[in-house]
């Protein structure tokens, strides 16, 4: 018991350091661009929520070590917190596009690094995979909010689709079934961040930026639609097979 408490205390220290680094990044951003109340409050809320959720998840997972891969993901989460603060601040003042693009680009480049680190160090875990996925999903949501200021609220479908899927799974449990690995799914997921970053950077003409965002949305709808169809068909197959078992046993008994 004492050993478990020691491990838990070390894990909580890791999350506390992460929150501290997040606040330091906010202070640096605030001093660099004069960030307003919206940016500060949103950034602090993100830091607190990340610390609280991750601390609870670590306590429940009973991991003995935070691990190098989770540290990489925590670093990415810190960058995402900075992006979140900048996007919130952009509702009050002109956003520092260069700074926002730089933080986002680094966060996207680090995506996948944590997975490679986990495999090489033998520290893969369900919590680490979920942590990585949630950081990715939230970054896409924040970027879609930013880009929606250019093209309208429909862009929010890109960031909200994954959360809508999770909400739908509470009503339709068959959506919770595991999906087979898919390179196409991973490619589409990576494409979302790249397209939104490109549109947010405003380096291309408006029409080209619109085409890029439409490409992201179209590919995402295709990917989710394909997965939902596979899950539905799989659930129908399972529903047909399950009732057949008692009948088979009955015939065997005769």
Short mmCIF file of C-alpha atoms in Angstrom, two decimals:
data_model
loop_
_atom_site.label_atom_id
_atom_site.label_comp_id
_atom_site.label_asym_id
_atom_site.label_seq_id
_atom_site.Cartn_x
_atom_site.Cartn_y
_atom_site.Cartn_z
CA UNK A 1 0.00 0.00 0.00
CA UNK A 2 2.80 2.43 0.90
CA UNK A 3 4.55 1.65 -2.37
CA UNK A 4 1.38 2.37 -4.33
CA UNK A 5 0.97 5.68 -2.51
CA UNK A 6 4.55 6.59 -3.40
CA UNK A 7 3.95 5.86 -7.08
CA UNK A 8 0.69 7.82 -6.99
CA UNK A 9 2.43 10.80 -5.40
CA UNK A 10 5.10 10.79 -8.10
CA UNK A 11 2.47 10.65 -10.82
CA UNK A 12 0.61 13.58 -9.28
CA UNK A 13 3.87 15.53 -9.21
CA UNK A 14 4.25 14.95 -12.95
CA UNK A 15 0.79 16.36 -13.65
CA UNK A 16 1.44 19.31 -11.33
CA UNK A 17 4.66 20.11 -13.20
CA UNK A 18 2.69 19.96 -16.44
CA UNK A 19 0.16 22.46 -15.10
CA UNK A 20 3.00 24.69 -13.93
CA UNK A 21 4.63 24.64 -17.38
CA UNK A 22 1.24 25.47 -18.90
CA UNK A 23 0.90 28.53 -16.69
CA UNK A 24 4.47 29.56 -17.53
CA UNK A 25 3.66 29.35 -21.25
CA UNK A 26 0.57 31.50 -20.68
CA UNK A 27 2.71 34.06 -18.85
CA UNK A 28 5.17 34.16 -21.75
CA UNK A 29 2.36 34.57 -24.26
CA UNK A 30 0.75 37.24 -22.13
CA UNK A 31 3.94 39.26 -21.92
CA UNK A 32 4.65 38.82 -25.64
CA UNK A 33 1.26 39.82 -27.06
CA UNK A 34 -0.56 41.43 -24.16
CA UNK A 35 -3.13 38.66 -23.93
CA UNK A 36 -6.55 39.74 -22.69
CA UNK A 37 -8.85 38.24 -20.03
CA UNK A 38 -10.49 35.78 -22.45
CA UNK A 39 -7.16 34.23 -23.37
CA UNK A 40 -5.97 34.07 -19.78
CA UNK A 41 -9.17 32.58 -18.39
CA UNK A 42 -9.45 30.01 -21.19
CA UNK A 43 -5.80 29.02 -20.89
CA UNK A 44 -6.02 28.66 -17.11
CA UNK A 45 -9.25 26.65 -17.42
CA UNK A 46 -7.51 24.32 -19.88
CA UNK A 47 -4.53 23.90 -17.55
CA UNK A 48 -6.75 23.12 -14.56
CA UNK A 49 -9.00 20.73 -16.51
CA UNK A 50 -6.01 18.87 -17.94
CA UNK A 51 -4.42 18.53 -14.51
CA UNK A 52 -7.67 17.37 -12.87
CA UNK A 53 -8.69 14.85 -15.53
CA UNK A 54 -5.20 13.44 -15.99
CA UNK A 55 -4.61 13.14 -12.24
CA UNK A 56 -7.81 11.18 -11.79
CA UNK A 57 -7.07 8.96 -14.79
CA UNK A 58 -3.57 8.19 -13.50
CA UNK A 59 -4.90 7.35 -10.05
CA UNK A 60 -7.43 4.94 -11.51
CA UNK A 61 -4.96 3.37 -13.96
CA UNK A 62 -2.54 2.33 -11.19
CA UNK A 63 0.47 2.98 -13.43
CA UNK A 64 3.81 2.68 -11.68
CA UNK A 65 5.45 5.36 -13.83
CA UNK A 66 4.29 8.30 -15.91
CA UNK A 67 6.63 7.27 -18.70
CA UNK A 68 8.52 9.18 -21.39
CA UNK A 69 5.74 8.86 -23.96
CA UNK A 70 3.19 10.46 -21.66
CA UNK A 71 5.65 13.27 -21.00
CA UNK A 72 5.77 13.96 -24.74
CA UNK A 73 1.97 13.97 -24.86
CA UNK A 74 1.86 16.28 -21.85
CA UNK A 75 4.22 18.62 -23.69
CA UNK A 76 1.88 18.56 -26.68
CA UNK A 77 -1.04 19.28 -24.37
CA UNK A 78 0.84 22.33 -23.07
CA UNK A 79 1.22 23.63 -26.63
CA UNK A 80 -2.46 22.96 -27.30
CA UNK A 81 -3.28 24.97 -24.19
CA UNK A 82 -1.30 27.87 -25.63
CA UNK A 83 -3.15 27.58 -28.95
CA UNK A 84 -6.45 27.49 -27.07
CA UNK A 85 -5.59 30.68 -25.21
CA UNK A 86 -4.57 32.45 -28.43
CA UNK A 87 -7.77 31.41 -30.21
CA UNK A 88 -9.88 32.63 -27.29
CA UNK A 89 -7.95 35.89 -27.26
CA UNK A 90 -8.56 36.33 -31.00
CA UNK A 91 -12.23 37.06 -30.25
CA UNK A 92 -11.12 40.26 -28.52
CA UNK A 93 -8.15 41.36 -30.63
CA UNK A 94 -6.28 40.54 -33.83
CA UNK A 95 -4.62 37.15 -33.36
CA UNK A 96 -0.83 36.76 -33.63
CA UNK A 97 -1.10 34.41 -36.59
CA UNK A 98 2.62 33.62 -36.76
CA UNK A 99 2.76 32.61 -33.11
CA UNK A 100 -0.44 30.60 -33.33
CA UNK A 101 0.77 28.77 -36.43
CA UNK A 102 4.16 28.05 -34.83
CA UNK A 103 2.66 26.49 -31.69
CA UNK A 104 0.18 24.48 -33.73
CA UNK A 105 2.84 23.26 -36.15
CA UNK A 106 5.06 21.99 -33.34
CA UNK A 107 2.10 20.24 -31.69
CA UNK A 108 1.21 18.55 -34.99
CA UNK A 109 4.82 17.56 -35.70
CA UNK A 110 5.05 15.91 -32.29
CA UNK A 111 1.92 13.88 -32.99
CA UNK A 112 3.07 10.32 -33.40
CA UNK A 113 6.34 10.90 -31.56
CA UNK A 114 4.77 9.82 -28.28
CA UNK A 115 3.57 6.59 -29.88
CA UNK A 116 7.03 5.80 -31.23
CA UNK A 117 8.58 6.58 -27.84
CA UNK A 118 6.06 4.31 -26.11
CA UNK A 119 6.83 1.40 -28.45
CA UNK A 120 10.60 1.81 -28.22
CA UNK A 121 10.59 2.06 -24.43
CA UNK A 122 7.94 -0.60 -23.91
CA UNK A 123 5.70 1.82 -22.04
CA UNK A 124 2.56 1.62 -24.17
CA UNK A 125 -0.66 1.82 -22.17
CA UNK A 126 -4.37 2.30 -22.70
CA UNK A 127 -4.21 5.55 -20.76
CA UNK A 128 -1.38 6.87 -22.92
CA UNK A 129 -3.27 6.08 -26.13
CA UNK A 130 -6.41 7.76 -24.79
CA UNK A 131 -4.44 10.80 -23.59
CA UNK A 132 -2.87 11.17 -27.04
CA UNK A 133 -6.22 10.85 -28.78
CA UNK A 134 -7.93 13.42 -26.55
CA UNK A 135 -5.14 15.96 -27.09
CA UNK A 136 -5.42 15.46 -30.85
CA UNK A 137 -9.20 15.80 -30.81
CA UNK A 138 -9.17 18.96 -28.73
CA UNK A 139 -6.56 20.61 -30.96
CA UNK A 140 -8.74 19.93 -34.01
CA UNK A 141 -11.74 21.38 -32.17
CA UNK A 142 -9.84 24.57 -31.27
CA UNK A 143 -8.50 24.96 -34.81
CA UNK A 144 -11.98 24.50 -36.25
CA UNK A 145 -13.24 27.28 -33.95
CA UNK A 146 -10.49 29.56 -35.24
CA UNK A 147 -11.09 28.77 -38.92
CA UNK A 148 -14.87 29.09 -38.47
CA UNK A 149 -14.35 32.81 -37.94
CA UNK A 150 -13.34 32.97 -41.62
CA UNK A 151 -15.87 30.64 -43.21
CA UNK A 152 -18.75 30.26 -40.78
CA UNK A 153 -20.00 27.86 -38.13
CA UNK A 154 -20.18 24.87 -40.50
CA UNK A 155 -16.42 24.43 -40.00
CA UNK A 156 -17.17 23.40 -36.41
CA UNK A 157 -18.41 20.10 -37.82
CA UNK A 158 -14.76 19.13 -38.27
CA UNK A 159 -13.90 19.60 -34.62
CA UNK A 160 -17.25 18.48 -33.27
CA UNK A 161 -17.72 15.27 -35.25
CA UNK A 162 -15.64 13.11 -32.94
CA UNK A 163 -17.45 14.46 -29.85
CA UNK A 164 -20.78 13.90 -31.59
CA UNK A 165 -19.74 10.30 -32.24
CA UNK A 166 -18.90 9.82 -28.55
CA UNK A 167 -22.28 11.30 -27.53
CA UNK A 168 -24.10 9.07 -30.02
CA UNK A 169 -22.33 6.02 -28.61
CA UNK A 170 -24.04 6.65 -25.26
CA UNK A 171 -27.39 6.23 -26.98
CA UNK A 172 -26.30 3.50 -29.40
CA UNK A 173 -23.81 1.24 -27.54
CA UNK A 174 -22.95 -0.67 -30.72
CA UNK A 175 -20.86 2.34 -31.71
CA UNK A 176 -18.48 1.47 -28.84
CA UNK A 177 -17.31 -1.73 -30.53
CA UNK A 178 -13.60 -1.77 -31.45
CA UNK A 179 -12.75 -0.87 -35.02
CA UNK A 180 -10.14 -2.71 -37.11
CA UNK A 181 -6.88 -0.82 -37.69
CA UNK A 182 -7.03 1.45 -40.73
CA UNK A 183 -4.26 3.42 -42.43
CA UNK A 184 -6.91 5.49 -44.21
CA UNK A 185 -8.46 6.51 -40.87
CA UNK A 186 -5.08 7.61 -39.53
CA UNK A 187 -4.35 9.55 -42.71
CA UNK A 188 -7.67 11.39 -42.60
CA UNK A 189 -7.14 12.22 -38.92
CA UNK A 190 -3.71 13.69 -39.64
CA UNK A 191 -5.10 15.60 -42.62
CA UNK A 192 -7.53 17.53 -40.43
CA UNK A 193 -4.84 19.35 -38.48
CA UNK A 194 -2.76 20.09 -41.57
CA UNK A 195 -5.70 21.49 -43.52
CA UNK A 196 -6.98 23.61 -40.65
CA UNK A 197 -3.49 24.93 -39.96
CA UNK A 198 -3.02 25.81 -43.61
CA UNK A 199 -6.35 27.62 -43.77
CA UNK A 200 -5.71 29.39 -40.47
CA UNK A 201 -2.31 30.62 -41.65
CA UNK A 202 -4.06 32.42 -44.54
CA UNK A 203 -1.11 31.90 -46.86
CA UNK A 204 -3.35 30.93 -49.78
CA UNK A 205 -6.14 32.84 -51.52
CA UNK A 206 -9.54 32.68 -49.85
CA UNK A 207 -10.93 30.28 -52.45
CA UNK A 208 -7.99 27.90 -51.97
CA UNK A 209 -8.38 28.02 -48.20
CA UNK A 210 -12.07 27.18 -48.58
CA UNK A 211 -11.20 24.23 -50.82
CA UNK A 212 -8.70 22.97 -48.23
CA UNK A 213 -11.29 23.13 -45.43
CA UNK A 214 -13.90 21.41 -47.61
CA UNK A 215 -11.36 18.67 -48.35
CA UNK A 216 -10.82 18.17 -44.63
CA UNK A 217 -14.54 18.01 -43.90
CA UNK A 218 -15.33 15.77 -46.85
CA UNK A 219 -12.62 13.25 -45.98
CA UNK A 220 -13.72 13.24 -42.34
CA UNK A 221 -17.37 12.62 -43.23
CA UNK A 222 -16.25 9.75 -45.49
CA UNK A 223 -14.05 8.25 -42.76
CA UNK A 224 -16.69 8.47 -40.02
CA UNK A 225 -19.39 7.25 -42.38
CA UNK A 226 -17.34 4.22 -43.37
CA UNK A 227 -16.61 3.35 -39.74
CA UNK A 228 -20.23 3.81 -38.62
CA UNK A 229 -21.42 1.59 -41.48
CA UNK A 230 -18.89 -1.10 -40.53
CA UNK A 231 -19.97 -0.94 -36.86
CA UNK A 232 -23.63 -1.13 -37.80
CA UNK A 233 -23.11 -4.13 -40.06
CA UNK A 234 -20.99 -5.82 -37.42
CA UNK A 235 -23.66 -5.24 -34.76
CA UNK A 236 -26.34 -6.68 -37.06
CA UNK A 237 -24.23 -9.77 -37.68
CA UNK A 238 -23.68 -10.23 -33.94
CA UNK A 239 -27.40 -9.78 -33.25
CA UNK A 240 -28.24 -12.54 -35.74
CA UNK A 241 -25.62 -14.93 -34.39
CA UNK A 242 -26.40 -14.57 -30.66
CA UNK A 243 -30.01 -15.86 -30.71
CA UNK A 244 -28.91 -18.88 -32.75
CA UNK A 245 -26.79 -20.30 -29.95
CA UNK A 246 -29.61 -21.54 -27.65
CA UNK A 247 -31.27 -23.21 -30.65
CA UNK A 248 -28.06 -25.04 -31.52
CA UNK A 249 -27.73 -26.25 -27.94
CA UNK A 250 -31.33 -27.40 -27.95
CA UNK A 251 -30.87 -29.48 -31.10
CA UNK A 252 -27.66 -30.95 -29.72
CA UNK A 253 -29.45 -32.01 -26.55
CA UNK A 254 -31.99 -33.94 -28.63
#
